[in-house]
Short mmCIF file of C-alpha atoms in Angstrom, two decimals:
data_model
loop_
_atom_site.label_atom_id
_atom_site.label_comp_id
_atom_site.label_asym_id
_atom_site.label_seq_id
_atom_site.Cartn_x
_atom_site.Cartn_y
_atom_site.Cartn_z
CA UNK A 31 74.02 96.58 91.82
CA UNK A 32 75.12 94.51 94.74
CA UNK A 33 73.07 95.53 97.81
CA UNK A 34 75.56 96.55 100.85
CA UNK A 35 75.84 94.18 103.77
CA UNK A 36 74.18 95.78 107.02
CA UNK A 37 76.97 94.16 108.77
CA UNK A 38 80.86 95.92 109.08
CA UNK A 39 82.95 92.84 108.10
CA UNK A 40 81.43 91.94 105.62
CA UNK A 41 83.22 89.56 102.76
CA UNK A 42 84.14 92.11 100.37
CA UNK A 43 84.74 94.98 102.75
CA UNK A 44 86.94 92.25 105.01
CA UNK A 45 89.23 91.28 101.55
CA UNK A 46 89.39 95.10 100.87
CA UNK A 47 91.21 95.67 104.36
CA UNK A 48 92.98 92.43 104.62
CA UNK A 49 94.34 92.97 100.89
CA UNK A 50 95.53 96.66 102.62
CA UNK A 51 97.08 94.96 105.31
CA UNK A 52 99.54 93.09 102.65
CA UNK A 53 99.84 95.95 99.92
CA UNK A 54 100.70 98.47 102.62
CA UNK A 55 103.76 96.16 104.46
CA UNK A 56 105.22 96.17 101.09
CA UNK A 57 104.89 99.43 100.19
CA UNK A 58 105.66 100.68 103.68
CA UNK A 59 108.75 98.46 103.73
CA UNK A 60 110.09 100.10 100.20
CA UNK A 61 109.18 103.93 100.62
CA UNK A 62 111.13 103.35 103.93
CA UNK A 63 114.26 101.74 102.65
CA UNK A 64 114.92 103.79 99.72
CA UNK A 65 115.05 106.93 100.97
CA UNK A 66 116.95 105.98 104.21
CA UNK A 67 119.49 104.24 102.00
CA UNK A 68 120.06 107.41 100.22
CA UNK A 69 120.39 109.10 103.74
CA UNK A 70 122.83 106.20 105.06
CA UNK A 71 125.16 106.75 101.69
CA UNK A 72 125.27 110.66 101.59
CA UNK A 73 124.52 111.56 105.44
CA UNK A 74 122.98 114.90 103.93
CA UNK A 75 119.52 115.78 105.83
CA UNK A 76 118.88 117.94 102.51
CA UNK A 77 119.22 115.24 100.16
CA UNK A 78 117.35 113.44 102.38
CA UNK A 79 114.27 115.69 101.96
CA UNK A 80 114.49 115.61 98.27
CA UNK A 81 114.48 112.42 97.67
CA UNK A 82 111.60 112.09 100.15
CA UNK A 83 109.52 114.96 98.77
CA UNK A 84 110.35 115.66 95.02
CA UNK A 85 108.46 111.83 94.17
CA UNK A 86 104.96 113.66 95.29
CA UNK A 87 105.56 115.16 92.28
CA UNK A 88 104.29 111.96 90.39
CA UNK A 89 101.50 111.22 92.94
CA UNK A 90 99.93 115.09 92.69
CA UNK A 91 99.68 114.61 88.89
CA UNK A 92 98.06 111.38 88.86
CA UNK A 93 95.82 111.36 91.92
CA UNK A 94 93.00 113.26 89.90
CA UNK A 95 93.05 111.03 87.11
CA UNK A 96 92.97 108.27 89.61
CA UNK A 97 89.89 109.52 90.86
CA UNK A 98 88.54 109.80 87.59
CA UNK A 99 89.46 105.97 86.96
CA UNK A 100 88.12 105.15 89.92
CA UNK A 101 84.63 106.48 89.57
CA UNK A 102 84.01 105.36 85.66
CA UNK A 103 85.70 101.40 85.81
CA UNK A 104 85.55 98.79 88.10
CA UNK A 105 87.38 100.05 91.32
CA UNK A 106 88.82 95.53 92.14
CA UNK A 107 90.15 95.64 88.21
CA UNK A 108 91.67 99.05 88.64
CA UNK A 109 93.54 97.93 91.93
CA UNK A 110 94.61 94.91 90.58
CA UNK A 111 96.47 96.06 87.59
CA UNK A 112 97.93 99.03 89.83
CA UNK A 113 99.13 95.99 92.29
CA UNK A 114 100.58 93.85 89.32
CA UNK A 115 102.38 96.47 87.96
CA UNK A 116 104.14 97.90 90.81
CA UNK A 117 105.04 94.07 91.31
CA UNK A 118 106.76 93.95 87.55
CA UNK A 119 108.89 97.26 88.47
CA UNK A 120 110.05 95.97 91.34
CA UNK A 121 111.86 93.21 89.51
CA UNK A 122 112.67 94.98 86.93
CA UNK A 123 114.74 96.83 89.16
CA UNK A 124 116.07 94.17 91.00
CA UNK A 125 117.15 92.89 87.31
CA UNK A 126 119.06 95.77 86.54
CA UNK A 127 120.14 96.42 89.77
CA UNK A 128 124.32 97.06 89.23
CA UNK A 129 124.24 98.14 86.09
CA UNK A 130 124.35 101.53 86.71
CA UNK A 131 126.32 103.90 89.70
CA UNK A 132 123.87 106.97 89.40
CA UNK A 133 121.95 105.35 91.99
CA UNK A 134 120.28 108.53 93.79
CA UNK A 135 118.55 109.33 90.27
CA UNK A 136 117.87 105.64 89.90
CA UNK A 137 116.21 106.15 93.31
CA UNK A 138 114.12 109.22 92.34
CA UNK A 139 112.90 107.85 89.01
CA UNK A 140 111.32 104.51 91.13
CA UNK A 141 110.03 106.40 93.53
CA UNK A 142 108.38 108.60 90.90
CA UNK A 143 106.57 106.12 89.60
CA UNK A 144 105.60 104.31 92.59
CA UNK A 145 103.85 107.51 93.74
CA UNK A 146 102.28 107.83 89.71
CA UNK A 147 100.86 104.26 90.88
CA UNK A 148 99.50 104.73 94.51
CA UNK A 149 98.31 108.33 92.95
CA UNK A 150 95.31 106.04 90.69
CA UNK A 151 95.37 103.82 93.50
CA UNK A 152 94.46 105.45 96.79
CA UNK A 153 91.32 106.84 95.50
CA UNK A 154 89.94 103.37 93.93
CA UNK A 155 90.65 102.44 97.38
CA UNK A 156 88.91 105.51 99.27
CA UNK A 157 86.34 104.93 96.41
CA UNK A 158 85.18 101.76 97.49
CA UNK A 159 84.52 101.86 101.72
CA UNK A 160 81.60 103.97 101.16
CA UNK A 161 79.69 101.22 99.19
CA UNK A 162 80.73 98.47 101.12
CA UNK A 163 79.68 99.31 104.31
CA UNK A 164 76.60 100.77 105.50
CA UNK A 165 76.37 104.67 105.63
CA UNK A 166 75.87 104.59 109.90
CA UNK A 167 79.13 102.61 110.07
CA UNK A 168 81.25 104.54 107.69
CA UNK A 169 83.19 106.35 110.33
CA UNK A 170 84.09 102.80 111.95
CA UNK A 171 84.84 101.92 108.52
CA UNK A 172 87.52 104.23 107.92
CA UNK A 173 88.68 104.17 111.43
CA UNK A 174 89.62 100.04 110.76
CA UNK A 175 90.78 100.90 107.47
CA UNK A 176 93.21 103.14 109.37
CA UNK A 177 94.00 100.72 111.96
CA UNK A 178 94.78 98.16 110.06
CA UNK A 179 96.61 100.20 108.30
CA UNK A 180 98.91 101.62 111.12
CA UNK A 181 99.28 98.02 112.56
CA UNK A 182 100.69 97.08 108.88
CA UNK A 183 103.00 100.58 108.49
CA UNK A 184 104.46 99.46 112.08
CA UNK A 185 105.33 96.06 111.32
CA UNK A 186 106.69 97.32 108.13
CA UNK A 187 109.07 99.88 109.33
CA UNK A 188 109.80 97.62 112.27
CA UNK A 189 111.00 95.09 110.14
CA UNK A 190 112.21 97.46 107.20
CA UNK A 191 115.15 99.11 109.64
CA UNK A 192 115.89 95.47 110.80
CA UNK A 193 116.16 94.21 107.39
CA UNK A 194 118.05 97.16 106.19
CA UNK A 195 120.67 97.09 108.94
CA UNK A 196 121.41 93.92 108.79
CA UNK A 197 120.87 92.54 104.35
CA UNK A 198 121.03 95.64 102.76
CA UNK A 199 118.31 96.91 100.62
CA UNK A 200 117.78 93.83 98.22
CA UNK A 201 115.90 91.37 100.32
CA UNK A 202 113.18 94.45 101.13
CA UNK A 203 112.90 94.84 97.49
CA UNK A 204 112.11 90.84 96.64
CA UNK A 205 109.72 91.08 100.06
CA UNK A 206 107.91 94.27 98.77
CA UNK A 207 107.30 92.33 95.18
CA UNK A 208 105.77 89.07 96.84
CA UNK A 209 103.44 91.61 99.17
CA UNK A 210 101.99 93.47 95.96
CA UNK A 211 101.94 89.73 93.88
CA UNK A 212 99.63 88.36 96.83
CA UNK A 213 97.50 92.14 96.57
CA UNK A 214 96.64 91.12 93.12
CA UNK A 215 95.44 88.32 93.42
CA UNK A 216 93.27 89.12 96.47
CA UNK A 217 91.76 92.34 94.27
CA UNK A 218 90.30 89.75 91.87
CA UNK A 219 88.34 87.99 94.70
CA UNK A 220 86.71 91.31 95.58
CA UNK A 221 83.09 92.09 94.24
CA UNK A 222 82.42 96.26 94.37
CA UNK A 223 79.03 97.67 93.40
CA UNK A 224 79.86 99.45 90.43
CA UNK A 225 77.38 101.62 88.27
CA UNK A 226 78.47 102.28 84.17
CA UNK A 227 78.83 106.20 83.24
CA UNK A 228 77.89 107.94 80.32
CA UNK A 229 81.45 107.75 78.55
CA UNK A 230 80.59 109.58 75.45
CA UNK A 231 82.73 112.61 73.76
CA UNK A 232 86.16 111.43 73.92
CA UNK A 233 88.98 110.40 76.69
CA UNK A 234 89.85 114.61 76.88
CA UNK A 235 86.72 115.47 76.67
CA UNK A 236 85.62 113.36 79.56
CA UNK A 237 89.03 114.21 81.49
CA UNK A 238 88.30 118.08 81.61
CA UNK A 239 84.16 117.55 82.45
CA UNK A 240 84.75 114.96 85.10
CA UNK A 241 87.56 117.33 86.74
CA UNK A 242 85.68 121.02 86.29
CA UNK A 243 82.67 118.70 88.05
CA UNK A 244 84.30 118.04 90.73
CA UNK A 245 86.34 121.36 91.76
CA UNK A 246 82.80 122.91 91.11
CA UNK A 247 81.39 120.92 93.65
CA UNK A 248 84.09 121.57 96.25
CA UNK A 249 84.26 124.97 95.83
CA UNK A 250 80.68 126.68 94.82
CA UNK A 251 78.01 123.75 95.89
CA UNK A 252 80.10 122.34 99.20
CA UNK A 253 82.41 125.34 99.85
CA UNK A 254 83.55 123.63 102.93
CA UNK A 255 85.61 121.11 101.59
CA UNK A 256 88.05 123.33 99.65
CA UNK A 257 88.30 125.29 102.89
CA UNK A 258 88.50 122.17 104.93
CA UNK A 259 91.39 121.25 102.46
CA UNK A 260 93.33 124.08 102.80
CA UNK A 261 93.96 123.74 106.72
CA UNK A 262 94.25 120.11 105.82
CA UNK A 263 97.41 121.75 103.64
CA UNK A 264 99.25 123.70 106.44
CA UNK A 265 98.40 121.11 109.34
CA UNK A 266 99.88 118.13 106.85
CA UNK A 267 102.89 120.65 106.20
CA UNK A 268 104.08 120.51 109.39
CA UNK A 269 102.97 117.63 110.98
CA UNK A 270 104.58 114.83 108.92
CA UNK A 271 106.91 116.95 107.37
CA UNK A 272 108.54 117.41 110.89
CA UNK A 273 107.64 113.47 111.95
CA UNK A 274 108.79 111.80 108.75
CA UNK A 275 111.87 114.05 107.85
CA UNK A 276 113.09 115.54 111.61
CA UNK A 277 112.69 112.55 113.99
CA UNK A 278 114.94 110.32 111.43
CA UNK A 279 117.82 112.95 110.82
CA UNK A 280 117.48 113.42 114.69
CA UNK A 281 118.05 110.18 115.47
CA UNK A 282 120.56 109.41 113.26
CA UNK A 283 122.50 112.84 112.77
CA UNK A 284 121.92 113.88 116.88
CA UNK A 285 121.74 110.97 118.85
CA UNK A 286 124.63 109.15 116.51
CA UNK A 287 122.46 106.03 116.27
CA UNK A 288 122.13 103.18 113.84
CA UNK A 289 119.48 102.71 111.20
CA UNK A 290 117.76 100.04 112.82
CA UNK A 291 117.08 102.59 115.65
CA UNK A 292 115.24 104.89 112.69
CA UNK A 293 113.17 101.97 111.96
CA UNK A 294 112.23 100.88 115.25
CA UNK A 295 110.97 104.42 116.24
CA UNK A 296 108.43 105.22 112.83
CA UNK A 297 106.90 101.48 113.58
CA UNK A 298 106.62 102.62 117.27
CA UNK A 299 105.57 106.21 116.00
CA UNK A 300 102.87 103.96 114.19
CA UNK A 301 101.39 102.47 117.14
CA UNK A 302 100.55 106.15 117.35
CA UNK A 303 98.15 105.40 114.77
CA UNK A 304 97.23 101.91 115.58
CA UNK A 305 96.07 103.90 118.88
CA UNK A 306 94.69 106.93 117.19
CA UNK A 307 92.44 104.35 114.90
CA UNK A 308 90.90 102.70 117.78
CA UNK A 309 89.70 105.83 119.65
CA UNK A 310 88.39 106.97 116.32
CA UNK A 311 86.28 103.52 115.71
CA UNK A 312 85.28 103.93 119.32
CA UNK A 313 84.33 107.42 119.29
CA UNK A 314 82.49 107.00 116.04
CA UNK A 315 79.84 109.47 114.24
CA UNK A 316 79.99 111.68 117.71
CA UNK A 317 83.63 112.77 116.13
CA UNK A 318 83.52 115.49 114.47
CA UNK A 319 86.18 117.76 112.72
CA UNK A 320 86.16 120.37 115.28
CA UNK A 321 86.83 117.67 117.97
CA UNK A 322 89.69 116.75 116.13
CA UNK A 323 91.10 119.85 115.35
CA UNK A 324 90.92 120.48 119.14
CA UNK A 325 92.76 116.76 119.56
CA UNK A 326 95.46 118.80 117.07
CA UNK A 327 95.69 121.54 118.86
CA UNK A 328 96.99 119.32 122.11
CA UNK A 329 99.34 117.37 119.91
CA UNK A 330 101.59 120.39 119.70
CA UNK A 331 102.73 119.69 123.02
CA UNK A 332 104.60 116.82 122.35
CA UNK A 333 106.20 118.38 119.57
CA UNK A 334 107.67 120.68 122.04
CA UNK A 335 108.66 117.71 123.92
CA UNK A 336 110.97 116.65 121.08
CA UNK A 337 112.05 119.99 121.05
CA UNK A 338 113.56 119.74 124.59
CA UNK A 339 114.99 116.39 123.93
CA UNK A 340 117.40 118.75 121.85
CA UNK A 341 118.18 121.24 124.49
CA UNK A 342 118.52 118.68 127.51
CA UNK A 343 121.82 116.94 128.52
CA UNK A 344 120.49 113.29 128.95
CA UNK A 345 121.97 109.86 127.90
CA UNK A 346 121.33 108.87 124.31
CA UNK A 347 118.60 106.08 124.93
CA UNK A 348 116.21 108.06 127.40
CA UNK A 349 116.43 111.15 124.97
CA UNK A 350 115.98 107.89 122.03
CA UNK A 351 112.72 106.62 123.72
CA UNK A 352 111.49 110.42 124.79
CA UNK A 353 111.34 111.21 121.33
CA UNK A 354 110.06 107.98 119.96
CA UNK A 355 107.19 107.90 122.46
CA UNK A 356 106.43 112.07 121.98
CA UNK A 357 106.26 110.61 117.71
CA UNK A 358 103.69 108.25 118.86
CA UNK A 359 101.64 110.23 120.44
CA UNK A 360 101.45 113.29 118.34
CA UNK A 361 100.32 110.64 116.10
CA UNK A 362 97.40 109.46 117.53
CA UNK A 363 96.32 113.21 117.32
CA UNK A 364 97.09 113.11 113.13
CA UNK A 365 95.38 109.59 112.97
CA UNK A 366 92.13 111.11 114.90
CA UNK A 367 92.20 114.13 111.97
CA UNK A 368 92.76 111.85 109.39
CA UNK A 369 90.06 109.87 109.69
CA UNK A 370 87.51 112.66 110.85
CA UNK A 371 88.33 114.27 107.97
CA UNK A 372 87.94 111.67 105.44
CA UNK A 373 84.73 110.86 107.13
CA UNK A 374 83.91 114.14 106.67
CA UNK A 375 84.42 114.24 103.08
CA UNK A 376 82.49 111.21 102.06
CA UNK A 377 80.00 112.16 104.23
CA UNK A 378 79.43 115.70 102.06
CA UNK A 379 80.17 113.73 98.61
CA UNK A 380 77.49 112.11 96.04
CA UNK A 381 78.29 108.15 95.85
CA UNK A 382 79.40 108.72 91.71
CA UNK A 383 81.62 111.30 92.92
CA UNK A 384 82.99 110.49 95.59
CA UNK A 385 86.35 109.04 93.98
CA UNK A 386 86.94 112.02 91.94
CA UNK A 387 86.25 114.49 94.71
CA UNK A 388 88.47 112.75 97.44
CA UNK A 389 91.62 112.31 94.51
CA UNK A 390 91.07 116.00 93.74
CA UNK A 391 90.91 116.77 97.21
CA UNK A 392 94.10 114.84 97.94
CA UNK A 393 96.13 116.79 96.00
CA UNK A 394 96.94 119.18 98.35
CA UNK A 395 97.77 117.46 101.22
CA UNK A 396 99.93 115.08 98.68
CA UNK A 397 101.56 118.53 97.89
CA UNK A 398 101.77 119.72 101.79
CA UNK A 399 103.77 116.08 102.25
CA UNK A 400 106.04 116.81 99.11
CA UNK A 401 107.14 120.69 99.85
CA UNK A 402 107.13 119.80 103.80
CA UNK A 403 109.68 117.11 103.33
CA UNK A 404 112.03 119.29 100.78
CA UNK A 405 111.67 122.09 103.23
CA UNK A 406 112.50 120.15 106.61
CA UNK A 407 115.44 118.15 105.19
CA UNK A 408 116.65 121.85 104.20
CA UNK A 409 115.49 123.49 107.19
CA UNK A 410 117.57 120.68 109.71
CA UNK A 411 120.02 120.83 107.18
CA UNK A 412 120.69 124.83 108.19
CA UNK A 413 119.76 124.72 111.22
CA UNK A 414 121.75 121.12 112.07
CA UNK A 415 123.03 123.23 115.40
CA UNK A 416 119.79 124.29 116.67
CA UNK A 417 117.44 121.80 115.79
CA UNK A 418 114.92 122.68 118.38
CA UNK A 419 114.16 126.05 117.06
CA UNK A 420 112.55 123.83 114.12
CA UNK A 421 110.47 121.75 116.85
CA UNK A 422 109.42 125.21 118.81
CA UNK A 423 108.18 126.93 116.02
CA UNK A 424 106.56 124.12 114.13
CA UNK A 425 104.59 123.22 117.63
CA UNK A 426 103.14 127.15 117.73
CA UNK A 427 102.22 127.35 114.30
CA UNK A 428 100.28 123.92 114.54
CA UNK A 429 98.56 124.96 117.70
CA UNK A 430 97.23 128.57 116.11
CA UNK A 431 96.41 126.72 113.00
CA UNK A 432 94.25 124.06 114.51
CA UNK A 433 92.08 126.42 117.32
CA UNK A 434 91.69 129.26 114.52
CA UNK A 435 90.60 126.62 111.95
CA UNK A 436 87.48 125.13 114.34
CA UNK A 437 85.26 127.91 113.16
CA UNK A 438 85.29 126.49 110.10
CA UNK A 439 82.81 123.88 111.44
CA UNK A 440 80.68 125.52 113.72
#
């Protein structure tokens, strides 16, 4: 096995986040378009929500078995067939493209499998930062993973809503395909310490071992990470949920503006996370996940900021940039979590298995995202005349949630 670098940038650890940076625009830039575009044609916040949520579907099914992949074959082969794949069903869509007018199922069924894809990928990904950095840097680790992330989300939204206004949704789809064609390539350069398995008594067998293993660990020998999971679940519910389903169908539905405006506000919201990353890196092994939860707890307030935005008689581009800027800071506060917690997790988890704990552990914050975003596109979709009932309520819950949820890690 490859001994790991004592240094943070290292050359495998630096292709691993730069190949991010690339795979991320393009995804970022397709899971943004599609699901607008259905919003743009059928101006239904409900709709909206289920094309947004019911792809999860996919992604909760797979994610363990990604997990699994990831722990028992090479993580760079694994991420480079996911990568090449994705890039051959993006133009195999763009092939077929007009030769069919069911285009919301059309929509549903890509997205579906997308999700089926990221679901074996994100955990071959997760997988592989804890053995390519040292263990004292692993919360700096993850917190440029994340930045570099958010910096690629924002650029990608930013230039998604241009796009989108402006070409339509074909020239995001050929953009998206080049982005994963260059991730492929850039996987084989990788080199990830990788140690065999025993892979004896079948491909079920092995399935159903490597799976009770894991939930037996996070539930009986580390009882805190099912428990840390579960108000991972409710926070993730109504966080997103309310940032990735309310702020568009506010901005579009409310404040009667354009597409490009949607787009312009999730890259700012992203900065959010840009932002959050940093203070994360900088903070480093001092945060913890009751310092985060607090940081939570204080990001409710700006959901009740959006809230008023709703309430308030103001012109359309303050109450615009109000509720862009309140998006990008209760973002920071989810970034901060995020990374705590996946810290957290690693942290807690044996190196052979860490990929199938963190894809099993996934799951449920994968299934907060999906139900969240079905139930807010419904919820604005009921409550399209008081809107800021949704933001009240969702801001109290998240506060109780987060303060009664520290004394989980006392």
């Amino acid at each position: 096995m490859k001994a790991i670098s004592n240094k943070l940038w290292n050359r495998d650890f630096s292709l691993l986040v730069f190949g991010q940076i690339i795979s991320l625009f393009g995804n970022m830039i397709l899971s943004f378009a599609l699901p607008i575009y259905v919003l743009d044609i059928s101006g239904s916040a409900a709709l909206f929500g289920i094309v947004s949520g019911v792809p999860f579907i996919s992604l909760l099914i797979l994610t363990p078995i990604g997990g699994i992949i990831a722990d028992r074959f090479r993580k760079q082969r694994v991420m480079f067939w996911l990568d090449a794949v994705t890039t051959a069903i993006i133009v195999l869509y763009l092939i077929s493209s007009g030769l069919t007018s069911s285009v919301i199922p059309i929509i549903i069924v890509k997205l579906l499998t997308l999700n089926a894809i990221q679901g074996m990928y994100i955990p071959a990904v997760q997988a592989s930062v804890p053995v390519l950095v040292p263990s004292e840097k692993l919360t700096s680790g993850n917190a440029a993973v994340g930045v570099v992330n958010s910096l690629s989300s924002m650029i990608g939204l930013a230039v998604a809503g241009v796009m989108y206004a402006r070409f339509g949704l074909i020239p995001i789809l050929v953009v998206s395909a080049i982005c994963f064609a260059i991730t492929a390539v850039m996987d084989l350069l990788i080199r990830i310490p990788f140690t065999p398995q025993d892979a004896s008594g079948g491909v079920v067998n092995i399935v159903k071992s490597d799976i009770s293993l894991s939930f037996r660990y996070i539930t009986i020998e580390k009882p805190i990470l099912i428990k840390s999971v579960g108000m991972l679940f409710f926070i993730i519910l109504f966080l997103t949920s309310i940032l990735m389903i309310g702020v568009p169908v506010i901005i579009k539905e409310h404040l009667h503006m354009g597409m490009e405006y949607v787009g312009i506000s999730q890259s700012i919201m992203m900065v959010g996370g840009l932002i959050g990353g940093i203070i994360a890196g900088a903070i480093g092994s001092k945060l913890t996940m009751r310092k985060s939860l607090f940081i939570i707890a204080i990001g409710s307030i700006f959901i009740v900021i959006m809230g008023m935005v709703l309430i308030i008689e103001m012109p359309v581009f303050i109450a615009y940039a109000i509720l862009t800027a309140s998006s990008a800071l209760l973002f920071v506060t989810i970034q901060i979590m995020n990374i705590a917690a996946i810290t957290f997790v690693q942290t807690e988890t044996p190196t052979q298995l860490i990929g199938k704990v963190m894809s099993l552990i996934m799951v449920l914050p994968f299934l907060a995202q999906g139900i969240g975003q079905v139930f807010y596109g419904a919820l604005f979709e009921q409550l399209k005349n008081i809107p800021w009932v949704i933001a009240f309520t969702t801001a109290l819950l998240v506060a109780i949630l987060a303060l009664f949820s520290r004394k989980l890690f006392k």
